[in-house]
């Protein structure tokens, strides 16, 4: 690999990472505004037009706060945990196909809006997403505080029980596309048709989509599965002992996690960048389509947060193991039948 | 197992109902009032910042009797009375309030002062934006209470510029007071009983 290819990869990664960071900043605003609308309120609308500069005000506040570190914490891990969480959450975006256009740079063909088109992109994404949970666990443990430890324990248990459902809910799509490359999965629905149409995989595996949605909530530590934070019981859960920018890193990672899961969901179940009835859209329309689908996901997540209260912890586990897992298995078997018989293969 | 799956269906149904409820809220009108721009109107009898009143001729209604201070359960009113003189006639009675202070940080806005006042000199108005940055500024002096409530900036903070000029004390007296005043003046053997312009209160 020549040096300029590596350089180009760096540039692409840099651009994507920074764009995602901007989206994160907007996400904090979007979430607060949308939550307010769900509660007959207006939300932050004072800083800048429509309150759009609120994230900057928040950031300034967090920067000004003391970089607090309690005496009894494990100093290295306490610092490493938020950084690691942030890193892993951001790493997922390396394999997300925001578009499907290829650029031909001096004979070197590279996907335009995807940092790295790995052959095992799905594996990479799931692994990075799962590793993000370790930042939470390590942070909670390193804090040397009961509340933080309880939060970390919960994150741990939740990770194990919901990661399985998440992956199993994604399996139907993998069965039908027969690949682990994210860009191929995004176009995979073109290989299957019902009566001449190429529906997204949400039509082929609707139950899988719903289960993915639920498991994604747990994976991203979102309400109603935010037991590792659980302000009412655990103060702040795993980030009780964090403040200022270290806390900001955790918050950042949480939103990036959410966005990453949304992006994976769009790629898997909503046909990636494809627009129905418009097979040859240009790169910008592709990006817009992807963004709109992600926005839909985000809206649903916020909608659910505004609606569903936190489950009791034992019920959460029971739901994960006794309800979601069997249902995901059922969907897996049904899709396995379809895929093995080749019904609907175009 | 079956128990489990009825739970799944029940949970799905209940969650759906909840989602519909929140979506209705999302589509409905919000009820937030944008405070500094929009100030929620108070009820007519709302008890807010006090006002001291004057007669139509400019003399103060307050005669410095301190009944309001006596009635005040929060002990936030301070009145120091002084005698009216011909040279310096401030109120319509014998005496006037030389000092009239209300400590707004102690006042509980019960309205007892209003009820105690025999001359309706003090009433509780409708102004409620009384926040300030300094405890000293919470002590409202007579001039402040006599003046119109100050205008507020966008953040509800007072712009203290009570520059209302002292009333013209030579102006006319109300009809119902003229007799008293002229008697007082006579008792003080004033040589110059200037005829006062009659300007009745109308009622």
XYZ file of C-alpha atoms in Angstrom, chain A residues 34 36-43 45-46 299-300 303-304 306-308 318 322-324 326-327, chain B residues 1 4-5 8 15 18-32 34-37:
48
model
C -37.506 16.497 21.064
C -39.346 18.730 25.456
C -41.813 18.496 22.620
C -42.917 15.150 23.970
C -43.606 16.862 27.285
C -45.417 19.973 25.979
C -42.273 22.015 26.541
C -39.953 23.969 24.273
C -36.521 22.916 25.463
C -34.121 27.717 22.581
C -32.172 30.660 23.935
C -36.487 9.948 16.604
C -37.828 6.532 17.548
C -39.689 8.796 21.420
C -39.204 5.606 23.384
C -39.941 9.945 26.406
C -42.475 7.150 26.861
C -41.202 4.036 28.565
C -36.015 -11.798 32.289
C -36.897 -15.291 28.191
C -38.706 -13.125 25.672
C -36.313 -11.462 23.263
C -36.479 -16.959 21.904
C -38.175 -14.510 19.557
C -43.357 -20.358 28.599
C -43.885 -15.404 29.165
C -45.418 -14.767 25.801
C -44.716 -10.080 25.571
C -46.001 0.234 25.170
C -47.843 4.818 25.800
C -46.153 5.679 22.526
C -49.447 6.944 21.135
C -49.917 9.128 24.202
C -46.504 10.738 23.907
C -46.925 11.182 20.169
C -50.121 13.116 20.811
C -48.144 15.330 23.177
C -45.464 15.731 20.507
C -47.994 16.866 17.931
C -49.919 19.024 20.379
C -49.230 22.605 21.251
C -46.606 23.233 23.891
C -47.586 25.214 26.936
C -44.302 26.929 27.670
C -41.445 32.551 27.083
C -41.013 34.544 30.262
C -39.066 37.720 29.671
C -40.943 38.279 26.421
